[in-house]
CSV table of C-alpha atoms in Angstrom, one decimal:
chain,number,residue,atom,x,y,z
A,1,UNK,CA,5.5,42.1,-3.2
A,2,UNK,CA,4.7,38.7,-1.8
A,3,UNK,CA,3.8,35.4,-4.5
A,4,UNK,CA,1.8,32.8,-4.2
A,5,UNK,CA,2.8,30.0,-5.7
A,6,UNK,CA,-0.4,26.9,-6.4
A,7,UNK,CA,1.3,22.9,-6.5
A,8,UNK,CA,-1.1,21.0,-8.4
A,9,UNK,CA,-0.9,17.2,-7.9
A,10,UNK,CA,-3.2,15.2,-10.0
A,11,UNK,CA,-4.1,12.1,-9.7
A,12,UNK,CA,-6.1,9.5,-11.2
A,13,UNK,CA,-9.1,10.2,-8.8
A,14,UNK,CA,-8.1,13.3,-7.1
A,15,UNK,CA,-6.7,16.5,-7.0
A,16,UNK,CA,-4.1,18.1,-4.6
A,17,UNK,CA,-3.5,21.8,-4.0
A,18,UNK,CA,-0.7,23.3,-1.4
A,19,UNK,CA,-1.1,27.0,-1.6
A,20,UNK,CA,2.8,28.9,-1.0
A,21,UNK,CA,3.3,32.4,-0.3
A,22,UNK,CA,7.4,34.0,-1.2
A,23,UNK,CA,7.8,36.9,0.6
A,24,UNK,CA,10.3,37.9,-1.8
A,25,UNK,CA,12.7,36.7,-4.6
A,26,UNK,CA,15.1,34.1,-3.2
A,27,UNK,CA,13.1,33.2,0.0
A,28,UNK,CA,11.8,30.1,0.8
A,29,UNK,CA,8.2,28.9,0.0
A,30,UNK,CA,5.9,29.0,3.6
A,31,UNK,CA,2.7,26.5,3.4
A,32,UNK,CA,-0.9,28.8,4.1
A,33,UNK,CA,-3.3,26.3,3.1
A,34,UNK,CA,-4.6,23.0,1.4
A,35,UNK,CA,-7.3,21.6,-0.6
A,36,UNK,CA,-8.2,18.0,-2.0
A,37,UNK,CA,-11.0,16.7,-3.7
A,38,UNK,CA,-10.9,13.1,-3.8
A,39,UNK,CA,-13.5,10.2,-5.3
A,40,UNK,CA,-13.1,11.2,-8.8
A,41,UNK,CA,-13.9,7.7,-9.6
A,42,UNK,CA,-16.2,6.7,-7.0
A,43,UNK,CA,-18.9,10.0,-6.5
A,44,UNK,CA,-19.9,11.6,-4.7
A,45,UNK,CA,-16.3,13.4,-4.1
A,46,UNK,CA,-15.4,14.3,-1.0
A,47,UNK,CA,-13.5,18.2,-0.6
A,48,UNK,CA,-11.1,18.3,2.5
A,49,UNK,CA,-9.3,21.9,3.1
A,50,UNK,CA,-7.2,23.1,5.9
A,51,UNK,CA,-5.6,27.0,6.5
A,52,UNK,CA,-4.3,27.5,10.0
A,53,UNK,CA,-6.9,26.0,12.1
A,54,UNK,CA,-9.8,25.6,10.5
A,55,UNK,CA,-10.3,22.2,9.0
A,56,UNK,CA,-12.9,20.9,6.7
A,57,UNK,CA,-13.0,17.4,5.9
A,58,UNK,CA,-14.7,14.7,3.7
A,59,UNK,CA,-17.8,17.5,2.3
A,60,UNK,CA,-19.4,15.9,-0.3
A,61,UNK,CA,-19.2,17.8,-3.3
A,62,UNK,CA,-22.0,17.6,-6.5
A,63,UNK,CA,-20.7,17.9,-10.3
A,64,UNK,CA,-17.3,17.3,-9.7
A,65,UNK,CA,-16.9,14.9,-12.8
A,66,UNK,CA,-13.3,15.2,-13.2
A,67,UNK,CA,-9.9,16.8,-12.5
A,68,UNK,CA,-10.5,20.0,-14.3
A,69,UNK,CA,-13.8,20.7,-12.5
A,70,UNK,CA,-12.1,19.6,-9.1
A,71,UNK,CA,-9.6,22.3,-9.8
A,72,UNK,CA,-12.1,25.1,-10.4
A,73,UNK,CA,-14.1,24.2,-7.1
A,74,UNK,CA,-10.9,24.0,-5.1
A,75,UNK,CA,-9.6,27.3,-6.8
A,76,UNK,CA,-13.1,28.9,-6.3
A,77,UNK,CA,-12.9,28.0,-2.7
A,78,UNK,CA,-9.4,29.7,-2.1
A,79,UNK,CA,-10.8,32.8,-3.7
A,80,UNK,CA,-13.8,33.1,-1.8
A,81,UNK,CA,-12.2,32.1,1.6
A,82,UNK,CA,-11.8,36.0,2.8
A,83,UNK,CA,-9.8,34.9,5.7
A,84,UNK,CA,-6.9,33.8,3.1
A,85,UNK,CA,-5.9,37.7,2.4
A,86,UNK,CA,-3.5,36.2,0.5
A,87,UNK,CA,-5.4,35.3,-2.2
A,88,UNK,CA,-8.2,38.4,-3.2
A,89,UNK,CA,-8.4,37.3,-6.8
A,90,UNK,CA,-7.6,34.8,-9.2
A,91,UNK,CA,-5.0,37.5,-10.1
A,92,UNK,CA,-3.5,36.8,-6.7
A,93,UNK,CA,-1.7,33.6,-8.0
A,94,UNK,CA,1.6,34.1,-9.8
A,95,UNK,CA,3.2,30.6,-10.2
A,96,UNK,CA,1.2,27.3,-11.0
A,97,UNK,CA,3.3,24.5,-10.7
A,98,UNK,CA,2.2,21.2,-11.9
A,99,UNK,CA,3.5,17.6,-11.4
A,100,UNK,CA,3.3,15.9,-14.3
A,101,UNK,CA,4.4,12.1,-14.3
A,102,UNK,CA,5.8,11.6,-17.5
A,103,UNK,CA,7.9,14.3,-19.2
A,104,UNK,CA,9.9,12.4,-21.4
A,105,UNK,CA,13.1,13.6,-22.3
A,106,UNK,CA,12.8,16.3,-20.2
A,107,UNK,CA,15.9,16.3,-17.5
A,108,UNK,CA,14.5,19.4,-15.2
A,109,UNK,CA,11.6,21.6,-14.6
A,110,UNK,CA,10.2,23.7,-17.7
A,111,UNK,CA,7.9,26.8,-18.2
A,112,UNK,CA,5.0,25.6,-19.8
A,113,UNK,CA,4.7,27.4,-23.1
A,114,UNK,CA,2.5,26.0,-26.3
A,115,UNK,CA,5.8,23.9,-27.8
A,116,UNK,CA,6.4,22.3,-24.5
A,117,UNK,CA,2.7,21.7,-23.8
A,118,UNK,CA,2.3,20.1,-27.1
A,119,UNK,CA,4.9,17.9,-26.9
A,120,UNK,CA,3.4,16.6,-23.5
A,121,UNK,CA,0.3,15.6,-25.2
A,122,UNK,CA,2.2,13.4,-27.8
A,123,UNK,CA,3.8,11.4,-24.5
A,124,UNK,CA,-0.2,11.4,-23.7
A,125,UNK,CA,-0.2,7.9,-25.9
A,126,UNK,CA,3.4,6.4,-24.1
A,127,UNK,CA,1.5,7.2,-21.0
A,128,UNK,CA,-2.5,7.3,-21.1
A,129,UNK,CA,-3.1,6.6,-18.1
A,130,UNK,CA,-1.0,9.2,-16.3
A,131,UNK,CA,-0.6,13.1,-17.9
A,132,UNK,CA,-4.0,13.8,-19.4
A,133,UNK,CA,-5.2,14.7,-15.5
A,134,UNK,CA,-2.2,17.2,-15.6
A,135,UNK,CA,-2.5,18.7,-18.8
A,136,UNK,CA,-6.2,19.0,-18.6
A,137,UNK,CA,-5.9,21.4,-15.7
A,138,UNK,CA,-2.7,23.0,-17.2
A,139,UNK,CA,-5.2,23.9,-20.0
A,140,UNK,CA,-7.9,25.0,-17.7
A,141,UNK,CA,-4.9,26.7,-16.0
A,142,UNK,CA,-4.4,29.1,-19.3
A,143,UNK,CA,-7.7,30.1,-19.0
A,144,UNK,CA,-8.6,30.4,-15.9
A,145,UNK,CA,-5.2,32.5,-14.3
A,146,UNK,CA,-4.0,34.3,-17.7
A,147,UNK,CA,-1.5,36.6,-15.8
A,148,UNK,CA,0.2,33.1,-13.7
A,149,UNK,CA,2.9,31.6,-15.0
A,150,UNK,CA,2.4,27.3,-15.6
A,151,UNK,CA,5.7,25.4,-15.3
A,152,UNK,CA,5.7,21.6,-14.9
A,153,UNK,CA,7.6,19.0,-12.7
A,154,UNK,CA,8.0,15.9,-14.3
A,155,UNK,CA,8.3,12.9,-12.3
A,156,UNK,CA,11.0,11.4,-14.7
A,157,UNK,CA,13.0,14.3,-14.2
A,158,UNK,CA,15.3,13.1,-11.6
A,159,UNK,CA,16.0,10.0,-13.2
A,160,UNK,CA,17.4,11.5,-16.1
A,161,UNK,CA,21.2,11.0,-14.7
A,162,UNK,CA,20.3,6.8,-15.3
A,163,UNK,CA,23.1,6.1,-17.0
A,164,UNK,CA,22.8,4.4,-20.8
A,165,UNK,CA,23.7,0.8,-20.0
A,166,UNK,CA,20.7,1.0,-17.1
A,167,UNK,CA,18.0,3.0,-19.0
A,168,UNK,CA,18.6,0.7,-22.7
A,169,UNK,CA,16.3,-2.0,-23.5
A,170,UNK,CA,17.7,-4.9,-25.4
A,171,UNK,CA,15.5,-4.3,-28.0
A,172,UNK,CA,16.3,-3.2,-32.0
A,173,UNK,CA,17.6,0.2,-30.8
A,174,UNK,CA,16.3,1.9,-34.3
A,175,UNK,CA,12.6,1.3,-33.3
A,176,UNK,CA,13.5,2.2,-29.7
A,177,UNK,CA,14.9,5.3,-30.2
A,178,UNK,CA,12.4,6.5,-32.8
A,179,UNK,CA,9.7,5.7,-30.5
A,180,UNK,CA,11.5,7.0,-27.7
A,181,UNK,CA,11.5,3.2,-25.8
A,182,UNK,CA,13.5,2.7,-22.9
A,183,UNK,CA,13.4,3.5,-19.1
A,184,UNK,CA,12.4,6.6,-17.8
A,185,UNK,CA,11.6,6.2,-14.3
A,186,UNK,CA,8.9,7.9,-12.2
A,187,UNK,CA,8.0,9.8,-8.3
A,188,UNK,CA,11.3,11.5,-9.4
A,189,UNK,CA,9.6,15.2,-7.7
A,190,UNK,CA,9.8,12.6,-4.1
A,191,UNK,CA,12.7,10.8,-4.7
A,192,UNK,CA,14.5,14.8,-5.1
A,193,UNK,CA,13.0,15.8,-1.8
A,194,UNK,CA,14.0,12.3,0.0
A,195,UNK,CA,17.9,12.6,-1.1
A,196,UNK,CA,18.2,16.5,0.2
A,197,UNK,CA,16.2,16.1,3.1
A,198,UNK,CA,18.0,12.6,3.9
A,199,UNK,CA,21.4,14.5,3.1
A,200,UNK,CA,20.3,17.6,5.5
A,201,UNK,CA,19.4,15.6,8.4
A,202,UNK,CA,23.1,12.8,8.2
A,203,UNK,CA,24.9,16.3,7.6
A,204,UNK,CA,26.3,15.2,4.1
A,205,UNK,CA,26.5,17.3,1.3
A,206,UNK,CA,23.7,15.9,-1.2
A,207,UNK,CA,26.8,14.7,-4.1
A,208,UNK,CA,28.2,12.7,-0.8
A,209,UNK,CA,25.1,11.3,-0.6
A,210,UNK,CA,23.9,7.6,-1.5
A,211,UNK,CA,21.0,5.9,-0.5
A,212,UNK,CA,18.1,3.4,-0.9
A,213,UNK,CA,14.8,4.7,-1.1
A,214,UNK,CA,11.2,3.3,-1.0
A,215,UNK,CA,8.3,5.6,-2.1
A,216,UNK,CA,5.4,3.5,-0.9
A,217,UNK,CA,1.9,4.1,-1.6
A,218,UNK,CA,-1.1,2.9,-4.1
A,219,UNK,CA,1.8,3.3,-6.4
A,220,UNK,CA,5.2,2.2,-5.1
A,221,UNK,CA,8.5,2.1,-6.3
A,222,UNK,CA,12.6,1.7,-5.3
A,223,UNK,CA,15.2,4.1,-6.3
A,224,UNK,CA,18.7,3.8,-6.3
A,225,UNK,CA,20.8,7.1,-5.4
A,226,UNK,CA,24.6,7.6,-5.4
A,227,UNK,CA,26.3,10.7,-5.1
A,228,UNK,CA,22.8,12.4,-5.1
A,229,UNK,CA,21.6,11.3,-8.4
A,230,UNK,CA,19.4,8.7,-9.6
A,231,UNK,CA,21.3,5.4,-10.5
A,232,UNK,CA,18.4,3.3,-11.3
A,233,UNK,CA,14.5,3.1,-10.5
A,234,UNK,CA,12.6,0.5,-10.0
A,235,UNK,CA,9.9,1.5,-12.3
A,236,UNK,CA,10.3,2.2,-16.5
A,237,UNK,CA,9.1,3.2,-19.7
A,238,UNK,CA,5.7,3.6,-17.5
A,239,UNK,CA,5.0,3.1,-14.3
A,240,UNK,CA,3.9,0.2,-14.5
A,241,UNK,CA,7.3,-1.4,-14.1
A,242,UNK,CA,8.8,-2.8,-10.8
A,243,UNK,CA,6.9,-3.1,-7.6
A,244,UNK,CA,3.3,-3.9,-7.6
A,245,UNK,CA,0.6,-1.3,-6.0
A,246,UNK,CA,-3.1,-1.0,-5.6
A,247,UNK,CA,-3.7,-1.9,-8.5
A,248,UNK,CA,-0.8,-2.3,-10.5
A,249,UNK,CA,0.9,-5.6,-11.6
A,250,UNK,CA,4.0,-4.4,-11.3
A,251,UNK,CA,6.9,-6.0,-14.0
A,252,UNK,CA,5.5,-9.6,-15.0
A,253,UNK,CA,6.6,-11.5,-17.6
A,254,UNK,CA,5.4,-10.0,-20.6
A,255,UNK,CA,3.9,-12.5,-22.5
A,256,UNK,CA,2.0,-13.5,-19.5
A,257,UNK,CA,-0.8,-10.5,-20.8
A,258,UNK,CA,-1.8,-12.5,-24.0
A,259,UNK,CA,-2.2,-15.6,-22.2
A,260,UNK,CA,-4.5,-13.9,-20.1
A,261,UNK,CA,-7.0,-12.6,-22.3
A,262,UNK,CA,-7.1,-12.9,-26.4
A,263,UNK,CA,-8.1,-9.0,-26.9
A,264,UNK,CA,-5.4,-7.8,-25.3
A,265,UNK,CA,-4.1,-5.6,-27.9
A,266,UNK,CA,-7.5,-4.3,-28.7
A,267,UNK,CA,-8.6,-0.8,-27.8
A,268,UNK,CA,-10.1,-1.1,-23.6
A,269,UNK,CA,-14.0,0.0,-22.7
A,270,UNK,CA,-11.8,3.3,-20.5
A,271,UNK,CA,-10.8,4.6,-24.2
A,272,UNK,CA,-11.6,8.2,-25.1
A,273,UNK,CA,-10.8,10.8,-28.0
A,274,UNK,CA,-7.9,11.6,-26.1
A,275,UNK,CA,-7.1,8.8,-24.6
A,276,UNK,CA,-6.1,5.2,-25.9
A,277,UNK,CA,-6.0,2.4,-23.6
A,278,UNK,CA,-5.3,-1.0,-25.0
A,279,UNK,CA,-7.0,-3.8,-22.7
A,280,UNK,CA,-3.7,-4.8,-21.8
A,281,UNK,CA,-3.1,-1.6,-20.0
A,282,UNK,CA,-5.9,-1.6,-18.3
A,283,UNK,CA,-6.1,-5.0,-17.2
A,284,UNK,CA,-2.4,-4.5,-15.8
A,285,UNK,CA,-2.5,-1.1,-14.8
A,286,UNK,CA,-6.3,-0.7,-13.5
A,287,UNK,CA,-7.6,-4.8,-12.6
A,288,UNK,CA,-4.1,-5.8,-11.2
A,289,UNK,CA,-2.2,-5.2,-7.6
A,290,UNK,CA,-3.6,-6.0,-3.9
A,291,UNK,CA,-7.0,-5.1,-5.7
A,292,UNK,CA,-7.2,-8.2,-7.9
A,293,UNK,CA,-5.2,-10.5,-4.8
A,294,UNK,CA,-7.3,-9.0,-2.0
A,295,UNK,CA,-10.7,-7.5,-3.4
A,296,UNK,CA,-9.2,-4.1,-1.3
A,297,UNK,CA,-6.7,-1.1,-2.3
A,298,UNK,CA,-6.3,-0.7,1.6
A,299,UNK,CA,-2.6,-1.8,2.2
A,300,UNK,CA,-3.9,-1.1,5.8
A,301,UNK,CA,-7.0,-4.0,5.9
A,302,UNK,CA,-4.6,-5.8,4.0
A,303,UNK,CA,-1.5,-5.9,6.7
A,304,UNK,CA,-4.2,-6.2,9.4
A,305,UNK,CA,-6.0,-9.2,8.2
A,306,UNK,CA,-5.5,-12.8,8.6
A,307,UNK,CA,-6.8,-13.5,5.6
A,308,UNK,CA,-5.1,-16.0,3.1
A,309,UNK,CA,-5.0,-13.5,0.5
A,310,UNK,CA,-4.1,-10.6,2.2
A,311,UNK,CA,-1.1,-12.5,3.8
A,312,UNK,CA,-0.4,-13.4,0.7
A,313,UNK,CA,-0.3,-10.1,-0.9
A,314,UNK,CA,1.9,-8.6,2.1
A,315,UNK,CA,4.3,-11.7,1.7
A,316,UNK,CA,4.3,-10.9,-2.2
A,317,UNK,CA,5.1,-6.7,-1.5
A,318,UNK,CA,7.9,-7.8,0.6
A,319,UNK,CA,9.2,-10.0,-1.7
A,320,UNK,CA,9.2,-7.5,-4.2
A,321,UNK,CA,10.8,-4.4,-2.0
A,322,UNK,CA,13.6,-7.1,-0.9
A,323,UNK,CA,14.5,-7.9,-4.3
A,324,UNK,CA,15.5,-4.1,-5.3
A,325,UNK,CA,16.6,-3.3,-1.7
A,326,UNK,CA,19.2,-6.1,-2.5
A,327,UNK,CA,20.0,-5.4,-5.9
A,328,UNK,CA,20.3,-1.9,-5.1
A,329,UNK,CA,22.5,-2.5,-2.3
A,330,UNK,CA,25.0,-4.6,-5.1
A,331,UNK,CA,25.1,-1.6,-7.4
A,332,UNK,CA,26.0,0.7,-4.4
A,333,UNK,CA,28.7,-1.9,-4.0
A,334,UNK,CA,27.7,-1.8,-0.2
A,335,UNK,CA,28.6,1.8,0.4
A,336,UNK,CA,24.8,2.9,1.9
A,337,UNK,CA,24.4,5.9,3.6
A,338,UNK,CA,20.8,4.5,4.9
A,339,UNK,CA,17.2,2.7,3.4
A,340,UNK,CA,15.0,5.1,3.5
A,341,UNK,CA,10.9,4.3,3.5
A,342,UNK,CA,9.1,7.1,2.3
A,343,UNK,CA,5.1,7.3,0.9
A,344,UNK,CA,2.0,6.8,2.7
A,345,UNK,CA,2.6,2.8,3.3
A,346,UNK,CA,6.2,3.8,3.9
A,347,UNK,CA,5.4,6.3,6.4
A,348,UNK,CA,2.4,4.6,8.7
A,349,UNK,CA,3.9,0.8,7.6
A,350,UNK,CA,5.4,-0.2,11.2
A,351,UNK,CA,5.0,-3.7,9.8
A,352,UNK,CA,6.2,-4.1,6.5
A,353,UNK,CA,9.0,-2.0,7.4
A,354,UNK,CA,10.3,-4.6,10.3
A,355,UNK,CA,9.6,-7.6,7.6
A,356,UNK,CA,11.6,-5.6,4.7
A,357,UNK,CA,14.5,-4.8,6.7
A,358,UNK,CA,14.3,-8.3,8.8
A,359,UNK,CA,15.1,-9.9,5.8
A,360,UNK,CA,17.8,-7.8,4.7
A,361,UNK,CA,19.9,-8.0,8.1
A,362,UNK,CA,23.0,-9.6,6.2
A,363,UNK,CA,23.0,-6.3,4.5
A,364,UNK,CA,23.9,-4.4,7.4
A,365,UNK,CA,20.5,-3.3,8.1
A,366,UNK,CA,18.7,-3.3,11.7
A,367,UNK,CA,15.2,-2.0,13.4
A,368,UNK,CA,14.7,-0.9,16.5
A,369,UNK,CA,11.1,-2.3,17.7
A,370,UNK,CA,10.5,0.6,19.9
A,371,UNK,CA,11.7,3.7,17.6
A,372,UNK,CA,9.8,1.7,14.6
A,373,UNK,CA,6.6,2.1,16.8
A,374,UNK,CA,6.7,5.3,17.6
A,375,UNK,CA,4.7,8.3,15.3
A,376,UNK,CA,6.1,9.5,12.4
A,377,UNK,CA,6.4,13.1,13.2
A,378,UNK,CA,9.5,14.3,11.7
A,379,UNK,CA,10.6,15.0,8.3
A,380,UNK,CA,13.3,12.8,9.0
A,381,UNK,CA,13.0,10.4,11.4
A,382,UNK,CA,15.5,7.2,12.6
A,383,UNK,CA,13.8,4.0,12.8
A,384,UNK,CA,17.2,1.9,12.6
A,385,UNK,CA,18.8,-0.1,15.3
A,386,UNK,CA,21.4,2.5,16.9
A,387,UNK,CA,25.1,0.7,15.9
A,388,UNK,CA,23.5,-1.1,12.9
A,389,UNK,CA,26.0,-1.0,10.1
A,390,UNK,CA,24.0,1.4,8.0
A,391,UNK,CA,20.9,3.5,9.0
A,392,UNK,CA,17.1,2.6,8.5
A,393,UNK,CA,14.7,5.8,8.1
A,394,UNK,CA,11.8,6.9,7.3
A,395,UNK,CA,10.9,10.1,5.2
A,396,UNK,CA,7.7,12.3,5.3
A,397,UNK,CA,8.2,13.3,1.7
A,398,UNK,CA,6.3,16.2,0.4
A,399,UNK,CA,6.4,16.4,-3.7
A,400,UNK,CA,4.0,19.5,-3.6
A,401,UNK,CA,6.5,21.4,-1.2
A,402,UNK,CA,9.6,20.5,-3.2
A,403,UNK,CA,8.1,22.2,-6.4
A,404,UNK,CA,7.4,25.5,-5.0
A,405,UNK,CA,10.7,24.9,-2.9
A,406,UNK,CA,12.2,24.8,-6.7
A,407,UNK,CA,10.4,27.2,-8.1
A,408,UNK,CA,10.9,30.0,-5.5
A,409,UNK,CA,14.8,28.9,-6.2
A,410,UNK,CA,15.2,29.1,-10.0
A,411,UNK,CA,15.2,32.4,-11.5
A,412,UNK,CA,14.7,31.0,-14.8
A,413,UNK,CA,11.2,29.3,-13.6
A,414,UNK,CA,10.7,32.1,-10.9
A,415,UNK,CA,10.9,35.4,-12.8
C-alpha cells in the first residue's frame, strides 16, 4: 500500500502544499506534485500548481478569503486532477503534516490530537501573528480528511537543545516562567534540513557537525549549530527578534515602540475574536522592515536599486547578518565547518552574499566571484573560495520535504 503524505506551509498570505507518496513503511518520501495560492492579502490570489510537466502558474482565483479556503481549493484541485492516480479521493491522503511556527515547549514533532491542539491555540496570544493560519487549516483538516492522520512540525522544535543560560531572559524568572517568557527560536523545520543536508554533502556525521546558518527570506534569521544541535538563534520569544525582514523590525531597543506612538499597548485595527494584536505588534511586526525603509518587500528591487534608501536598507541587512555571523563564529570558538546561506534571498542573493562574507574575511571566510555567480542548482552547492580557511555555501532548503522526510521515518508519527 502506498501513502501520501500532504506538507502544509502556511503563511501569512499564502498557502503551500508538496504532495508525497511512501511506497511503503520505512521508505523515503518521493515529491508528485505542488500547489500554492498566494495574495491572501492582496486579492485577487493567484493558484500556481505543478505535477510532472504540466505547470500552471499565477491563475487568478475568486473567493479565496483566507488560508482555510486556499486549502480546500488547492485540496479540491488535487482530487479532481485525474492524472494524479495517486490521489482518487480525499480518502487517498493518509498523513497531513503541518508546520506550525510556534509550538512552545514542544521539543519534536507531535500527533495532533484535541489536548495538543488546544494547547496550540493558548500559544495563539504569545504568537498572534503566526499559528492561527496553521491551526485554522488543521481544524478544517479534521473535517475535511477524517480518516488522515494531523501531526504538526513546530518551527521552535529544533531549538529546543538552546541551552538555559542562552534561552533565559534577565527578567523576574517567577513571571517568566509562568508565562512561559524566554527564547524559543523559529525556521527550526529549515534549520534541521540545512545541518543534515550540510553534514551529508562535507561527509560528517551530523553530531560532528557545526555550522553557521542564514535562512534568508521575507523573514530572516541566523542559527548557531554545534555538534548538530541548535546553540543559539537569532530570533526569540517571537519572531520578531534578531534580523530585520520585509516587514519586520527585527530586535530594537524596546522602549523605542512607546516613543513611537502613545497607543502602543492598545488593541491594533488587525484584531479579531481570535486574534489579539496590540499596535505595537503590528507596527513592528507588519509596518516595519525594507517595507517601512524602502516603500518595497522586494529584497530584489531593493539590491538592484541605487536608490538612497534601498542602499541603505541593504547596508542595514548586512550589518545585521555580520553581527550574528561574528558572534556566532565566537561561541563556536572558531571551530566552523562552513556559513551556510539558505532562504529565498540566501539562495538567488549573489550580492549580499559577497558583501556578508567580504566583511567577515578575518574570520576565515572567502568567495569565489565566479562559483558565487553561477545558478543555484544543487541542494548543496560551494560558493566559497577553494583553500579558504572554512567553507561558504549555500543551501536550497526545503521545510515541506523535511516533514514528510520525518514523518515517513518515525513510527510513532507514521503508523
Amino acid at each position: 500500500m502506498a501513502y501520501i503524505i500532504l506538507s502544509i506551509n502556511a503563511g501569512s498570505s499564502s498557502v503551500k502544499i508538496s504532495v508525497y507518496k511512501v511506497e511503503a513503511k520505512g521508505h523515503a518520501p518521493e515529491q508528485i506534485a505542488e500547489a500554492q495560492i498566494a495574495g491572501l492579502t492582496a486579492p485577487p490570489a493567484t493558484f500556481t500548481y505543478q505535477k510532472g510537466p504540466e505547470k500552471i502558474k499565477g491563475r487568478d482565483v475568486k473567493d479565496i478569503k483566507n488560508q482555510e479556503d486556499a486549502f480546500k481549493y488547492i485540496l479540491g484541485h488535487l482530487v479532481d486532477d485525474k492524472s494524479l492516480r495517486e490521489i482518487s479521493s480525499k480518502d487517498s491522503v493518509t498523513h497531513v503534516c503541518h508546520r506550525v511556527v510556534h509550538g512552545g515547549d514542544y521539543p519534536a514533532a507531535h500527533v495532533i490530537d484535541s489536548e495538543t491542539y488546544h494547547h496550540l491555540e493558548d500559544l495563539t496570544d504569545l504568537a498572534p501573528l503566526h499559528n492561527g493560519s496553521a491551526l485554522g487549516i488543521v481544524k478544517a483538516c479534521v473535517v475535511i480528511l477524517p480518516t488522515a492522520r494531523n501531526i504538526a512540525y513546530f518551527d521552535s522544535a529544533f531549538h529546543s537543545t538552546i541551552p538555559e543560560a542562552i534561552r533565559t531572559y534577565p527578567i523576574n524568572q517567577e513571571v517568566a516562567k509562568k508565562n512561559k517568557l524566554r527564547k524559543y527560536g523559529f525556521h527550526g523545520i529549515s534549520y534541521a534540513f540545512i545541518t543534515r543536508s550540510v553534514a551529508e554533502y562535507l561527509k560528517k556525521d551530523i553530531k560532528d557537525t557545526n555550522i553557521i546558518a542564514l535562512h534568508l527570506g521575507s523573514g530572516a534569521s541566523a542559527s548557531v549549530v554545534r555538534n548538530g544541535t541548535s546553540l543559539d538563534n537569532s530570533m526569540g520569544l517571537t519572531p520578531l527578534a534578531g534580523l530585520p525582514g520585509a516587514t519586520r523590525s527585527g530586535s530594537i531597543d524596546p522602549s523605542l515602540i512607546f516613543h513611537f506612538t502613545h497607543n502602543a499597548g492598545k488593541p491594533s485595527p488587525s484584531s479579531t475574536q481570535k486574534m489579539h494584536i496590540s499596535t505595537a505588534e503590528d507596527i513592528l511586526n507588519k509596518r516595519s522592515g525594507w517595507k517601512a525603509l524602502t516603500g518595497t518587500t522586494d529584497f530584489g528591487k531593493i539590491t538592484s536599486s541605487d536608490t538612497p534608501e534601498c542602499k541603505l536598507a541593504f547596508e542595514i541587512f548586512v550589518d545585521r547578518i555580520v553581527g550574528y555571523v561574528g558572534s556566532y563564529y565566537v561561541k563556536l570558538e572558531g571551530q566552523v565547518d562552513a556559513l551556510v546561506f539558505a532562504g529565498g534571498i540566501g539562495e538567488k542573493g549573489e550580492l549580499l552574499r559577497t558583501r556578508v562574507v567580504e566583511k567577515c574575511r578575518c574570520l576565515g571566510f572567502s568567495v569565489d566571484s565566479k562559483r558565487n555567480g553561477e545558478p543555484i542548482k544543487a541542494i548543496v552547492q560551494d560558493v566559497g573560495k577553494i583553500g579558504a580557511q572554512h567553507r561558504t555555501l549555500v543551501c536550497q532548503t526545503d521545510e515541506q520535504f523535511e516533514m514528510a522526510r520525518g514523518c515517513a521515518a518515525d513510527p510513532e508519527l507514521f503508523d
